[in-house]
PDB file of C-alpha atoms in Angstrom:
ATOM      1  CA  MET A   1      15.739  -1.176  13.644  1.00 75.00           C
ATOM      2  CA  LEU A   2      14.222  -0.093  16.741  1.00 86.00           C
ATOM      3  CA  THR A   3      15.650  -2.526  19.464  1.00 92.00           C
ATOM      4  CA  GLU A   4      12.914  -3.657  21.995  1.00 93.00           C
ATOM      5  CA  GLU A   5      14.741  -1.123  24.395  1.00 95.00           C
ATOM      6  CA  ASN A   6      13.341   1.550  22.081  1.00 94.00           C
ATOM      7  CA  ILE A   7       9.997  -0.018  22.207  1.00 96.00           C
ATOM      8  CA  GLU A   8       9.117   0.184  25.254  1.00 96.00           C
ATOM      9  CA  ASP A   9      10.675   3.798  25.327  1.00 97.00           C
ATOM     10  CA  LEU A  10       7.908   4.475  23.226  1.00 97.00           C
ATOM     11  CA  VAL A  11       5.235   2.892  24.996  1.00 97.00           C
ATOM     12  CA  VAL A  12       5.956   4.846  27.857  1.00 97.00           C
ATOM     13  CA  GLN A  13       5.825   7.832  25.524  1.00 97.00           C
ATOM     14  CA  CYS A  14       2.573   6.848  24.148  1.00 97.00           C
ATOM     15  CA  CYS A  15       0.970   6.503  27.342  1.00 97.00           C
ATOM     16  CA  ALA A  16       2.083   9.931  28.307  1.00 97.00           C
ATOM     17  CA  GLY A  17       0.189  11.465  25.829  1.00 96.00           C
ATOM     18  CA  ASP A  18       3.388  11.784  23.121  1.00 97.00           C
ATOM     19  CA  GLU A  19       1.600  12.009  19.643  1.00 95.00           C
ATOM     20  CA  ASP A  20       4.634  11.839  17.890  1.00 96.00           C
ATOM     21  CA  ALA A  21       5.573   8.729  19.655  1.00 97.00           C
ATOM     22  CA  VAL A  22       2.466   7.119  18.739  1.00 97.00           C
ATOM     23  CA  ARG A  23       3.389   7.996  15.341  1.00 94.00           C
ATOM     24  CA  GLU A  24       6.818   6.039  15.815  1.00 95.00           C
ATOM     25  CA  LEU A  25       5.077   3.404  17.423  1.00 96.00           C
ATOM     26  CA  ALA A  26       2.317   2.946  14.382  1.00 94.00           C
ATOM     27  CA  ASP A  27       5.184   2.729  11.736  1.00 91.00           C
ATOM     28  CA  ALA A  28       6.862  -0.031  14.269  1.00 92.00           C
ATOM     29  CA  ALA A  29       3.827  -2.263  14.514  1.00 93.00           C
ATOM     30  CA  ALA A  30       3.156  -1.784  10.490  1.00 89.00           C
ATOM     31  CA  SER A  31       6.485  -2.824   9.813  1.00 85.00           C
ATOM     32  CA  ASP A  32       6.360  -5.868  12.519  1.00 87.00           C
ATOM     33  CA  PRO A  33       3.528  -6.143  14.186  1.00 89.00           C
ATOM     34  CA  GLY A  34       4.396  -8.817  16.747  1.00 90.00           C
ATOM     35  CA  ARG A  35       7.009  -6.149  18.469  1.00 91.00           C
ATOM     36  CA  VAL A  36       4.085  -4.173  19.668  1.00 95.00           C
ATOM     37  CA  ALA A  37       1.857  -6.720  20.343  1.00 95.00           C
ATOM     38  CA  PRO A  38       3.065  -7.441  23.694  1.00 96.00           C
ATOM     39  CA  HIS A  39       2.294  -3.939  24.947  1.00 97.00           C
ATOM     40  CA  HIS A  40      -1.774  -3.609  23.725  1.00 98.00           C
ATOM     41  CA  ALA A  41      -3.204  -4.089  27.082  1.00 97.00           C
ATOM     42  CA  ARG A  42      -0.721  -0.672  28.183  1.00 97.00           C
ATOM     43  CA  LEU A  43      -1.475   1.031  25.535  1.00 98.00           C
ATOM     44  CA  ILE A  44      -5.948   0.554  25.725  1.00 98.00           C
ATOM     45  CA  ALA A  45      -5.280   1.333  29.596  1.00 97.00           C
ATOM     46  CA  ALA A  46      -3.822   4.563  28.488  1.00 97.00           C
ATOM     47  CA  GLY A  47      -6.232   5.589  26.182  1.00 97.00           C
ATOM     48  CA  VAL A  48      -3.701   5.389  23.493  1.00 97.00           C
ATOM     49  CA  PHE A  49      -5.895   5.107  20.027  1.00 97.00           C
ATOM     50  CA  GLY A  50      -4.801   7.779  17.626  1.00 95.00           C
ATOM     51  CA  ARG A  51      -3.273   5.531  14.794  1.00 96.00           C
ATOM     52  CA  GLY A  52      -5.428   2.438  14.299  1.00 96.00           C
ATOM     53  CA  GLU A  53      -1.808   0.684  12.773  1.00 95.00           C
ATOM     54  CA  VAL A  54      -1.067   0.502  16.368  1.00 97.00           C
ATOM     55  CA  TYR A  55      -3.086  -2.596  17.262  1.00 97.00           C
ATOM     56  CA  ARG A  56      -2.438  -4.564  14.185  1.00 93.00           C
ATOM     57  CA  GLY A  57      -1.780  -8.287  14.879  1.00 89.00           C
ATOM     58  CA  ALA A  58      -4.043  -7.774  18.034  1.00 95.00           C
ATOM     59  CA  ASP A  59      -4.810 -10.969  19.761  1.00 96.00           C
ATOM     60  CA  GLU A  60      -8.562 -11.717  20.639  1.00 96.00           C
ATOM     61  CA  ALA A  61      -8.483 -10.511  24.242  1.00 96.00           C
ATOM     62  CA  THR A  62      -7.319  -6.915  22.906  1.00 97.00           C
ATOM     63  CA  THR A  63      -9.587  -6.807  19.856  1.00 97.00           C
ATOM     64  CA  GLY A  64     -12.553  -7.805  22.202  1.00 97.00           C
ATOM     65  CA  GLU A  65     -11.874  -4.915  24.442  1.00 97.00           C
ATOM     66  CA  LEU A  66     -11.060  -2.276  21.408  1.00 97.00           C
ATOM     67  CA  VAL A  67     -14.993  -3.505  20.530  1.00 97.00           C
ATOM     68  CA  ARG A  68     -16.373  -2.742  24.037  1.00 97.00           C
ATOM     69  CA  LEU A  69     -14.757   0.802  23.729  1.00 97.00           C
ATOM     70  CA  ALA A  70     -15.985   1.462  20.428  1.00 96.00           C
ATOM     71  CA  ASP A  71     -19.463   0.619  21.269  1.00 95.00           C
ATOM     72  CA  ALA A  72     -19.530   2.583  23.989  1.00 95.00           C
ATOM     73  CA  ALA A  73     -17.959   5.911  22.229  1.00 93.00           C
ATOM     74  CA  ASP A  74     -18.942   8.341  19.472  1.00 91.00           C
ATOM     75  CA  GLY A  75     -17.590  11.304  17.537  1.00 89.00           C
ATOM     76  CA  VAL A  76     -13.906  10.948  17.297  1.00 89.00           C
ATOM     77  CA  ALA A  77     -13.096   8.843  19.876  1.00 93.00           C
ATOM     78  CA  LEU A  78     -15.393   6.385  17.879  1.00 93.00           C
ATOM     79  CA  GLY A  79     -14.083   7.171  14.599  1.00 93.00           C
ATOM     80  CA  GLU A  80     -10.193   6.224  16.497  1.00 96.00           C
ATOM     81  CA  LEU A  81     -11.335   2.816  17.955  1.00 96.00           C
ATOM     82  CA  LEU A  82     -13.167   1.973  14.867  1.00 95.00           C
ATOM     83  CA  ASP A  83      -9.457   2.136  13.052  1.00 95.00           C
ATOM     84  CA  CYS A  84      -7.814   0.454  15.823  1.00 97.00           C
ATOM     85  CA  VAL A  85     -10.714  -2.575  15.648  1.00 97.00           C
ATOM     86  CA  ALA A  86     -10.168  -3.014  11.873  1.00 96.00           C
ATOM     87  CA  ASN A  87      -6.655  -2.999  12.022  1.00 95.00           C
ATOM     88  CA  ALA A  88      -6.827  -5.955  15.166  1.00 95.00           C
ATOM     89  CA  HIS A  89      -7.930  -9.753  14.968  1.00 91.00           C
ATOM     90  CA  PRO A  90      -9.318 -10.499  11.640  1.00 90.00           C
ATOM     91  CA  VAL A  91     -12.407 -12.977  12.996  1.00 92.00           C
ATOM     92  CA  ASP A  92     -13.382 -10.587  15.580  1.00 93.00           C
ATOM     93  CA  ALA A  93     -13.019  -7.536  13.943  1.00 94.00           C
ATOM     94  CA  GLU A  94     -15.058  -8.800  10.594  1.00 94.00           C
ATOM     95  CA  ARG A  95     -17.943  -9.888  13.530  1.00 93.00           C
ATOM     96  CA  ALA A  96     -18.161  -6.403  15.122  1.00 94.00           C
ATOM     97  CA  PHE A  97     -17.834  -4.583  11.480  1.00 93.00           C
ATOM     98  CA  ARG A  98     -21.087  -6.963  10.338  1.00 92.00           C
ATOM     99  CA  ARG A  99     -23.044  -5.252  13.433  1.00 91.00           C
ATOM    100  CA  TRP A 100     -21.915  -2.023  13.117  1.00 90.00           C
ATOM    101  CA  GLN A 101     -22.554  -1.928   8.956  1.00 82.00           C
ATOM    102  CA  LEU A 102     -26.349  -1.950   9.650  1.00 69.00           C
ATOM    103  CA  ALA A 103     -25.885   1.246  11.738  1.00 64.00           C
ATOM    104  CA  GLU A 104     -23.849   3.434   9.558  1.00 67.00           C
ATOM    105  CA  ASP A 105     -21.105   3.636   6.824  1.00 73.00           C
ATOM    106  CA  VAL A 106     -18.076   2.387   8.526  1.00 81.00           C
ATOM    107  CA  GLY A 107     -16.450   0.767   5.335  1.00 86.00           C
ATOM    108  CA  VAL A 108     -13.514   3.876   5.379  1.00 88.00           C
ATOM    109  CA  HIS A 109     -12.276   2.372   8.388  1.00 92.00           C
ATOM    110  CA  THR A 110     -11.951  -1.252   7.023  1.00 94.00           C
ATOM    111  CA  ARG A 111     -10.515  -0.119   3.597  1.00 93.00           C
ATOM    112  CA  ASP A 112      -7.891   1.683   5.103  1.00 91.00           C
ATOM    113  CA  ALA A 113      -6.860  -1.261   7.023  1.00 92.00           C
ATOM    114  CA  GLY A 114      -6.533  -3.267   3.973  1.00 93.00           C
ATOM    115  CA  TRP A 115     -10.342  -4.845   3.797  1.00 94.00           C
ATOM    116  CA  GLU A 116     -13.730  -4.386   3.097  1.00 94.00           C
ATOM    117  CA  LEU A 117     -17.075  -6.264   3.788  1.00 92.00           C
ATOM    118  CA  THR A 118     -19.129  -6.989   0.702  1.00 89.00           C
ATOM    119  CA  PRO A 119     -22.974  -6.126   0.470  1.00 84.00           C
ATOM    120  CA  SER A 120     -23.615  -9.692   1.781  1.00 85.00           C
ATOM    121  CA  GLY A 121     -21.394  -9.233   4.871  1.00 85.00           C
ATOM    122  CA  THR A 122     -18.398 -11.546   3.380  1.00 89.00           C
ATOM    123  CA  ARG A 123     -14.957 -10.259   3.803  1.00 92.00           C
ATOM    124  CA  ARG A 124     -13.020  -8.997   0.909  1.00 94.00           C
ATOM    125  CA  ASP A 125      -9.353  -8.440   1.287  1.00 95.00           C
ATOM    126  CA  LEU A 126      -7.643  -5.605  -0.322  1.00 96.00           C
ATOM    127  CA  LEU A 127      -4.125  -6.729   0.206  1.00 95.00           C
ATOM    128  CA  LEU A 128      -2.181  -9.368  -2.147  1.00 92.00           C
ATOM    129  CA  GLY A 129      -0.297 -11.255   0.630  1.00 88.00           C
ATOM    130  CA  PRO A 130       2.886 -10.323   3.089  1.00 90.00           C
ATOM    131  CA  ALA A 131       5.507  -7.472   2.181  1.00 92.00           C
ATOM    132  CA  PHE A 132       8.716  -8.844   0.385  1.00 94.00           C
ATOM    133  CA  ALA A 133      11.492  -6.237  -0.153  1.00 93.00           C
ATOM    134  CA  LEU A 134      11.776  -4.827  -3.473  1.00 94.00           C
ATOM    135  CA  LEU A 135      15.379  -4.106  -4.204  1.00 93.00           C
ATOM    136  CA  PRO A 136      16.879  -1.264  -6.130  1.00 92.00           C
ATOM    137  CA  VAL A 137      19.253  -2.331  -9.100  1.00 90.00           C
ATOM    138  CA  ASP A 138      20.660   0.387 -11.412  1.00 83.00           C
ATOM    139  CA  ALA A 139      19.112   0.519 -14.881  1.00 71.00           C
ATOM    140  CA  GLU A 140      22.438  -0.047 -16.370  1.00 66.00           C
ATOM    141  CA  ASP A 141      23.019  -3.098 -14.683  1.00 67.00           C
ATOM    142  CA  ILE A 142      20.058  -5.112 -15.739  1.00 58.00           C
ATOM    143  CA  GLU A 143      20.914  -6.714 -18.882  1.00 49.00           C
ATOM    144  CA  ALA A 144      19.245  -9.742 -20.959  1.00 40.00           C
ATOM    145  CA  PRO A 145      15.962  -9.653 -22.714  1.00 37.00           C
ATOM    146  CA  GLU A 146      12.553  -8.757 -21.109  1.00 42.00           C
ATOM    147  CA  GLY A 147      11.501 -11.803 -19.326  1.00 38.00           C
ATOM    148  CA  THR A 148      14.880 -12.577 -18.114  1.00 35.00           C
ATOM    149  CA  ALA A 149      16.075  -9.710 -16.686  1.00 36.00           C
ATOM    150  CA  GLY A 150      16.660  -9.333 -13.327  1.00 40.00           C
ATOM    151  CA  GLY A 151      17.669 -12.498 -12.315  1.00 43.00           C
ATOM    152  CA  PRO A 152      16.211 -16.301 -13.420  1.00 42.00           C
ATOM    153  CA  ASP A 153      12.544 -15.768 -12.628  1.00 50.00           C
ATOM    154  CA  GLY A 154      11.721 -12.954 -14.358  1.00 58.00           C
ATOM    155  CA  PRO A 155      11.860  -9.277 -15.494  1.00 76.00           C
ATOM    156  CA  PRO A 156      12.113  -6.128 -12.485  1.00 92.00           C
ATOM    157  CA  VAL A 157       9.129  -5.965 -10.693  1.00 95.00           C
ATOM    158  CA  PHE A 158       9.250  -2.216 -11.465  1.00 96.00           C
ATOM    159  CA  GLY A 159      10.974  -0.079 -14.267  1.00 94.00           C
ATOM    160  CA  THR A 160      11.177  -2.219 -17.355  1.00 93.00           C
ATOM    161  CA  PRO A 161       9.897   0.204 -20.371  1.00 93.00           C
ATOM    162  CA  SER A 162       6.939  -0.418 -21.988  1.00 94.00           C
ATOM    163  CA  GLY A 163       7.058   0.420 -25.824  1.00 93.00           C
ATOM    164  CA  GLU A 164       4.168   2.699 -25.226  1.00 94.00           C
ATOM    165  CA  HIS A 165       4.191   6.126 -24.626  1.00 95.00           C
ATOM    166  CA  CYS A 166       2.177   8.354 -22.618  1.00 94.00           C
ATOM    167  CA  PRO A 167      -0.651  10.554 -24.739  1.00 94.00           C
ATOM    168  CA  TRP A 168       0.356  13.735 -22.532  1.00 92.00           C
ATOM    169  CA  CYS A 169       3.705  14.242 -22.268  1.00 91.00           C
ATOM    170  CA  GLY A 170       5.036  11.729 -24.907  1.00 91.00           C
ATOM    171  CA  MET A 171       7.294   9.990 -22.475  1.00 92.00           C
ATOM    172  CA  GLU A 172       7.859   6.420 -22.407  1.00 95.00           C
ATOM    173  CA  LEU A 173       5.662   4.635 -20.194  1.00 96.00           C
ATOM    174  CA  HIS A 174       7.355   2.197 -17.422  1.00 96.00           C
ATOM    175  CA  ALA A 175       5.963  -1.062 -15.748  1.00 97.00           C
ATOM    176  CA  ALA A 176       5.465  -0.138 -11.955  1.00 97.00           C
ATOM    177  CA  LEU A 177       4.403  -3.440 -11.682  1.00 97.00           C
ATOM    178  CA  ASP A 178       5.547  -6.392 -13.641  1.00 97.00           C
ATOM    179  CA  LEU A 179       4.446 -10.031 -12.545  1.00 96.00           C
ATOM    180  CA  PRO A 180       4.770 -12.867 -15.410  1.00 95.00           C
ATOM    181  CA  PRO A 181       3.159 -16.028 -14.490  1.00 94.00           C
ATOM    182  CA  GLY A 182       5.110 -18.372 -12.407  1.00 92.00           C
ATOM    183  CA  SER A 183       7.560 -15.937 -11.590  1.00 92.00           C
ATOM    184  CA  ALA A 184       9.187 -15.572  -8.439  1.00 92.00           C
ATOM    185  CA  ALA A 185       7.159 -12.133  -7.633  1.00 94.00           C
ATOM    186  CA  ALA A 186       3.824 -13.517  -8.550  1.00 94.00           C
ATOM    187  CA  ARG A 187       4.166 -16.657  -6.561  1.00 93.00           C
ATOM    188  CA  ALA A 188       5.197 -14.034  -3.494  1.00 92.00           C
ATOM    189  CA  LEU A 189       1.957 -12.868  -3.530  1.00 93.00           C
ATOM    190  CA  GLY A 190       0.176 -16.305  -4.603  1.00 92.00           C
ATOM    191  CA  LEU A 191      -0.560 -15.477  -7.831  1.00 94.00           C
ATOM    192  CA  THR A 192      -1.172 -18.725  -9.598  1.00 93.00           C
ATOM    193  CA  GLY A 193      -3.082 -18.498 -12.336  1.00 94.00           C
ATOM    194  CA  PRO A 194      -1.971 -17.881 -15.932  1.00 96.00           C
ATOM    195  CA  ASP A 195      -2.063 -14.042 -16.388  1.00 97.00           C
ATOM    196  CA  HIS A 196       0.772 -11.721 -16.684  1.00 97.00           C
ATOM    197  CA  VAL A 197       0.068  -8.888 -14.690  1.00 97.00           C
ATOM    198  CA  ARG A 198       1.491  -5.586 -15.846  1.00 97.00           C
ATOM    199  CA  VAL A 199       0.706  -2.141 -14.600  1.00 98.00           C
ATOM    200  CA  LEU A 200       1.801   0.943 -16.705  1.00 98.00           C
ATOM    201  CA  CYS A 201       3.021   4.408 -15.021  1.00 97.00           C
ATOM    202  CA  CYS A 202       4.755   7.516 -16.676  1.00 95.00           C
ATOM    203  CA  PRO A 203       7.858   8.938 -15.273  1.00 93.00           C
ATOM    204  CA  ARG A 204       6.506  12.387 -15.193  1.00 92.00           C
ATOM    205  CA  CYS A 205       2.495  12.624 -15.214  1.00 93.00           C
ATOM    206  CA  THR A 206       2.135  10.061 -12.338  1.00 94.00           C
ATOM    207  CA  ASP A 207       3.555  12.637 -10.398  1.00 92.00           C
ATOM    208  CA  PHE A 208       0.450  14.672 -11.237  1.00 93.00           C
ATOM    209  CA  ASP A 209      -2.128  12.761 -10.971  1.00 94.00           C
ATOM    210  CA  ILE A 210      -3.578   8.791 -11.113  1.00 97.00           C
ATOM    211  CA  ILE A 211      -2.498   6.565 -13.828  1.00 98.00           C
ATOM    212  CA  LEU A 212      -4.763   3.990 -15.020  1.00 98.00           C
ATOM    213  CA  SER A 213      -3.922   0.903 -17.135  1.00 98.00           C
ATOM    214  CA  ALA A 214      -5.519  -2.262 -18.218  1.00 98.00           C
ATOM    215  CA  TYR A 215      -3.167  -5.490 -19.189  1.00 98.00           C
ATOM    216  CA  ASP A 216      -4.429  -7.994 -21.489  1.00 97.00           C
ATOM    217  CA  GLY A 217      -2.870 -10.983 -19.340  1.00 96.00           C
ATOM    218  CA  SER A 218      -0.346 -12.039 -22.008  1.00 96.00           C
ATOM    219  CA  GLY A 219       2.064  -9.078 -21.398  1.00 94.00           C
ATOM    220  CA  GLY A 220       0.523  -6.142 -23.215  1.00 96.00           C
ATOM    221  CA  ALA A 221      -0.823  -3.243 -20.974  1.00 97.00           C
ATOM    222  CA  ARG A 222      -2.193   0.400 -22.278  1.00 97.00           C
ATOM    223  CA  TRP A 223      -3.113   3.523 -21.289  1.00 97.00           C
ATOM    224  CA  LEU A 224      -6.986   3.614 -20.196  1.00 97.00           C
ATOM    225  CA  GLU A 225      -9.303   6.470 -21.602  1.00 96.00           C
ATOM    226  CA  HIS A 226     -10.631   6.565 -18.216  1.00 96.00           C
ATOM    227  CA  ASN A 227      -7.256   8.806 -17.475  1.00 96.00           C
ATOM    228  CA  VAL A 228      -8.406  12.430 -17.040  1.00 94.00           C
ATOM    229  CA  ARG A 229      -5.528  15.005 -17.830  1.00 92.00           C
ATOM    230  CA  PRO A 230      -4.933  17.536 -14.673  1.00 87.00           C
ATOM    231  CA  SER A 231      -5.761  21.239 -14.751  1.00 84.00           C
ATOM    232  CA  PHE A 232      -1.873  21.505 -14.111  1.00 80.00           C
ATOM    233  CA  ASN A 233       1.112  18.993 -15.825  1.00 76.00           C
ATOM    234  CA  GLY A 234       4.033  20.499 -15.238  1.00 73.00           C
ATOM    235  CA  PRO A 235       5.440  23.754 -17.099  1.00 70.00           C
ATOM    236  CA  THR A 236       7.766  21.674 -19.398  1.00 71.00           C
ATOM    237  CA  LEU A 237       9.320  18.623 -20.337  1.00 69.00           C
ATOM    238  CA  ASP A 238      12.871  19.614 -19.316  1.00 71.00           C
ATOM    239  CA  GLY A 239      14.478  17.695 -15.829  1.00 73.00           C
ATOM    240  CA  TRP A 240      12.411  15.064 -16.488  1.00 83.00           C
ATOM    241  CA  ASP A 241      14.163  11.380 -17.207  1.00 85.00           C
ATOM    242  CA  PRO A 242      13.140   7.668 -17.357  1.00 88.00           C
ATOM    243  CA  TYR A 243      13.775   6.060 -13.993  1.00 89.00           C
ATOM    244  CA  PRO A 244      17.512   5.390 -13.629  1.00 89.00           C
ATOM    245  CA  THR A 245      16.954   2.186 -11.368  1.00 91.00           C
ATOM    246  CA  ARG A 246      14.813  -1.238 -11.291  1.00 94.00           C
ATOM    247  CA  LEU A 247      13.309  -2.936  -8.478  1.00 95.00           C
ATOM    248  CA  VAL A 248      13.813  -6.707  -8.160  1.00 94.00           C
ATOM    249  CA  LEU A 249      12.443  -9.267  -5.514  1.00 93.00           C
ATOM    250  CA  GLY A 250      14.018  -9.429  -2.405  1.00 92.00           C
ATOM    251  CA  PRO A 251      13.615 -11.326   0.597  1.00 91.00           C
ATOM    252  CA  ALA A 252      10.377 -11.548   3.178  1.00 90.00           C
ATOM    253  CA  ARG A 253       9.750  -8.678   5.444  1.00 84.00           C
ATOM    254  CA  PRO A 254       9.763  -9.656   9.319  1.00 73.00           C
ATOM    255  CA  ASP A 255       6.215 -10.868  10.379  1.00 63.00           C
ATOM    256  CA  GLY A 256       5.010  -9.710   7.087  1.00 63.00           C
ATOM    257  CA  GLY A 257       5.392  -6.124   7.684  1.00 71.00           C
ATOM    258  CA  SER A 258       4.723  -3.551   5.806  1.00 81.00           C
ATOM    259  CA  GLY A 259       7.299  -1.315   3.622  1.00 87.00           C
ATOM    260  CA  SER A 260       8.454   2.498   4.210  1.00 90.00           C
ATOM    261  CA  ALA A 261       7.748   5.140   1.974  1.00 91.00           C
ATOM    262  CA  TRP A 262      10.350   7.578   3.723  1.00 88.00           C
ATOM    263  CA  HIS A 263      13.341   5.287   4.092  1.00 88.00           C
ATOM    264  CA  ASP A 264      16.319   3.560   1.767  1.00 90.00           C
ATOM    265  CA  GLY A 265      15.211  -0.042   1.262  1.00 90.00           C
ATOM    266  CA  GLY A 266      11.570   1.013   2.178  1.00 92.00           C
ATOM    267  CA  SER A 267      10.086  -0.316  -1.177  1.00 95.00           C
ATOM    268  CA  ALA A 268       7.792  -3.316  -1.196  1.00 95.00           C
ATOM    269  CA  LEU A 269       6.049  -5.843  -3.101  1.00 96.00           C
ATOM    270  CA  GLY A 270       2.567  -6.857  -1.222  1.00 95.00           C
ATOM    271  CA  GLY A 271       1.702  -5.780   2.753  1.00 93.00           C
ATOM    272  CA  HIS A 272      -0.038  -2.488   3.565  1.00 93.00           C
ATOM    273  CA  PRO A 273       0.886   0.596   1.507  1.00 94.00           C
ATOM    274  CA  ASP A 274       2.289   3.412   4.106  1.00 93.00           C
ATOM    275  CA  TRP A 275       0.900   6.724   2.942  1.00 94.00           C
ATOM    276  CA  ILE A 276       2.710   9.710   3.278  1.00 94.00           C
ATOM    277  CA  GLN A 277      -0.553  11.759   3.138  1.00 94.00           C
ATOM    278  CA  ASP A 278      -3.920  10.234   3.722  1.00 92.00           C
ATOM    279  CA  PRO A 279      -4.857   6.863   2.567  1.00 91.00           C
ATOM    280  CA  ASP A 280      -6.016   7.320  -1.209  1.00 93.00           C
ATOM    281  CA  ARG A 281      -7.586   3.769  -2.135  1.00 94.00           C
ATOM    282  CA  PRO A 282      -8.456   4.047  -6.089  1.00 96.00           C
ATOM    283  CA  ASP A 283     -11.539   2.414  -7.466  1.00 97.00           C
ATOM    284  CA  CYS A 284     -11.611   0.216 -10.396  1.00 97.00           C
ATOM    285  CA  PRO A 285     -12.398   2.465 -13.486  1.00 97.00           C
ATOM    286  CA  LEU A 286     -14.197  -0.751 -15.000  1.00 97.00           C
ATOM    287  CA  CYS A 287     -16.211  -2.206 -12.389  1.00 96.00           C
ATOM    288  CA  GLY A 288     -16.254   0.586  -9.303  1.00 95.00           C
ATOM    289  CA  ARG A 289     -14.898  -1.664  -6.791  1.00 95.00           C
ATOM    290  CA  ALA A 290     -11.912  -0.785  -4.454  1.00 96.00           C
ATOM    291  CA  MET A 291      -8.815  -1.984  -6.067  1.00 97.00           C
ATOM    292  CA  VAL A 292      -6.135  -4.019  -4.383  1.00 97.00           C
ATOM    293  CA  PHE A 293      -2.833  -2.949  -3.088  1.00 97.00           C
ATOM    294  CA  ALA A 294      -0.042  -4.644  -4.832  1.00 97.00           C
ATOM    295  CA  SER A 295       3.381  -2.575  -4.265  1.00 97.00           C
ATOM    296  CA  MET A 296       4.869   0.762  -3.072  1.00 96.00           C
ATOM    297  CA  ASN A 297       8.267   1.881  -5.028  1.00 96.00           C
ATOM    298  CA  GLY A 298      10.178   4.878  -2.809  1.00 95.00           C
ATOM    299  CA  GLY A 299      11.416   7.603  -4.238  1.00 94.00           C
ATOM    300  CA  ALA A 300      14.502   7.082  -1.819  1.00 93.00           C
ATOM    301  CA  ASP A 301      15.089   3.990  -3.536  1.00 94.00           C
ATOM    302  CA  LEU A 302      14.097   4.797  -7.740  1.00 93.00           C
ATOM    303  CA  TRP A 303      15.664   8.236  -7.652  1.00 90.00           C
ATOM    304  CA  GLY A 304      17.253   9.080  -4.235  1.00 90.00           C
ATOM    305  CA  GLY A 305      14.593  11.555  -3.424  1.00 89.00           C
ATOM    306  CA  GLU A 306      11.206  11.725  -1.589  1.00 91.00           C
ATOM    307  CA  GLY A 307       8.177  10.413  -2.810  1.00 95.00           C
ATOM    308  CA  CYS A 308       6.239   7.616  -3.058  1.00 97.00           C
ATOM    309  CA  LEU A 309       4.780   5.105  -5.956  1.00 97.00           C
ATOM    310  CA  TYR A 310       1.623   3.256  -5.075  1.00 98.00           C
ATOM    311  CA  VAL A 311       0.464   0.522  -7.173  1.00 98.00           C
ATOM    312  CA  PHE A 312      -2.832  -1.029  -7.065  1.00 98.00           C
ATOM    313  CA  VAL A 313      -4.431  -3.450  -9.182  1.00 98.00           C
ATOM    314  CA  ASP A 314      -8.360  -5.382  -9.707  1.00 98.00           C
ATOM    315  CA  LEU A 315      -7.414  -8.911 -10.858  1.00 97.00           C
ATOM    316  CA  ASP A 316     -10.674  -9.732 -12.292  1.00 97.00           C
ATOM    317  CA  CYS A 317     -11.138  -6.677 -14.569  1.00 98.00           C
ATOM    318  CA  ARG A 318      -7.227  -6.660 -15.242  1.00 98.00           C
ATOM    319  CA  THR A 319      -6.667  -2.879 -14.538  1.00 98.00           C
ATOM    320  CA  GLY A 320      -4.431  -1.108 -12.728  1.00 98.00           C
ATOM    321  CA  ALA A 321      -3.647   1.961 -10.797  1.00 98.00           C
ATOM    322  CA  VAL A 322      -0.420   4.049  -9.873  1.00 98.00           C
ATOM    323  CA  LEU A 323      -0.584   7.040  -7.147  1.00 97.00           C
ATOM    324  CA  TYR A 324       2.193   9.290  -6.343  1.00 97.00           C
ATOM    325  CA  GLN A 325       2.411  11.291  -2.852  1.00 97.00           C
ATOM    326  CA  GLN A 326       5.006  13.031  -1.474  1.00 95.00           C
ATOM    327  CA  SER A 327       5.636  15.247   2.119  1.00 90.00           C
TER     328      SER A 327
END
């Protein structure tokens, strides 16, 4: 974990134009926004706008200055400043984007920051809530019948075999997200309704393309016919095994910050996605709206390697999507 001295050193390096330091400071702000916020004025004065996440948790004054600069910018500078504003103070950011929305399509900036404006101009959050750690547990240590495994409050959030099989490769599908009503994980995300939210993925085919599923609200889930088999789906089934690890709910992350797609212990329920590649938020296959981010399940926790599985849901349409990224 970075110390306050480390943060100060990164700020100095950012102000001197070090792009690697900007990326590292953005990661620090994503995981704990309050630690970077006191430095925002210095960063603005130095023109540090390359990563919008740096300004996550910004106050009204900081957001106002970012908006002022964006109003006077164009080209690449404008795009960077729009990313910064989208991550900043919610009320002021919404007000600015309502005004900008009249002139051009700026939705990509807000969606990457975890929200969007509807056609009527109201805010729609694309996040389920603050981040909680997801802790790895060896699959062999999970006992008791489904619905009670992983502790007294329900099954593992990730990794339970579903009994359904992938139409492309025949492997058993697993639950990429399992939130029974009333479970600790569901409550952590503020889900108080009666639906059992369940999203499926294939241990093999999810590595090659997005996997879409639908759930019935009672614990059942199925593969969606909207899935499109990729042109390359791996040369063979050899070497592909079921997930050896389950993920169970852990403590809240500091200041509601996000998990990490790169490090052990980085898997998270809620918060923002930590993208390895470019942001790739899917749309619901039924209604076409942007889906809501639910969890990220890191390869470092699941199989001791790189990569990350990102899980999205549409709670109204009862659909889910899982996509994979690696460096």
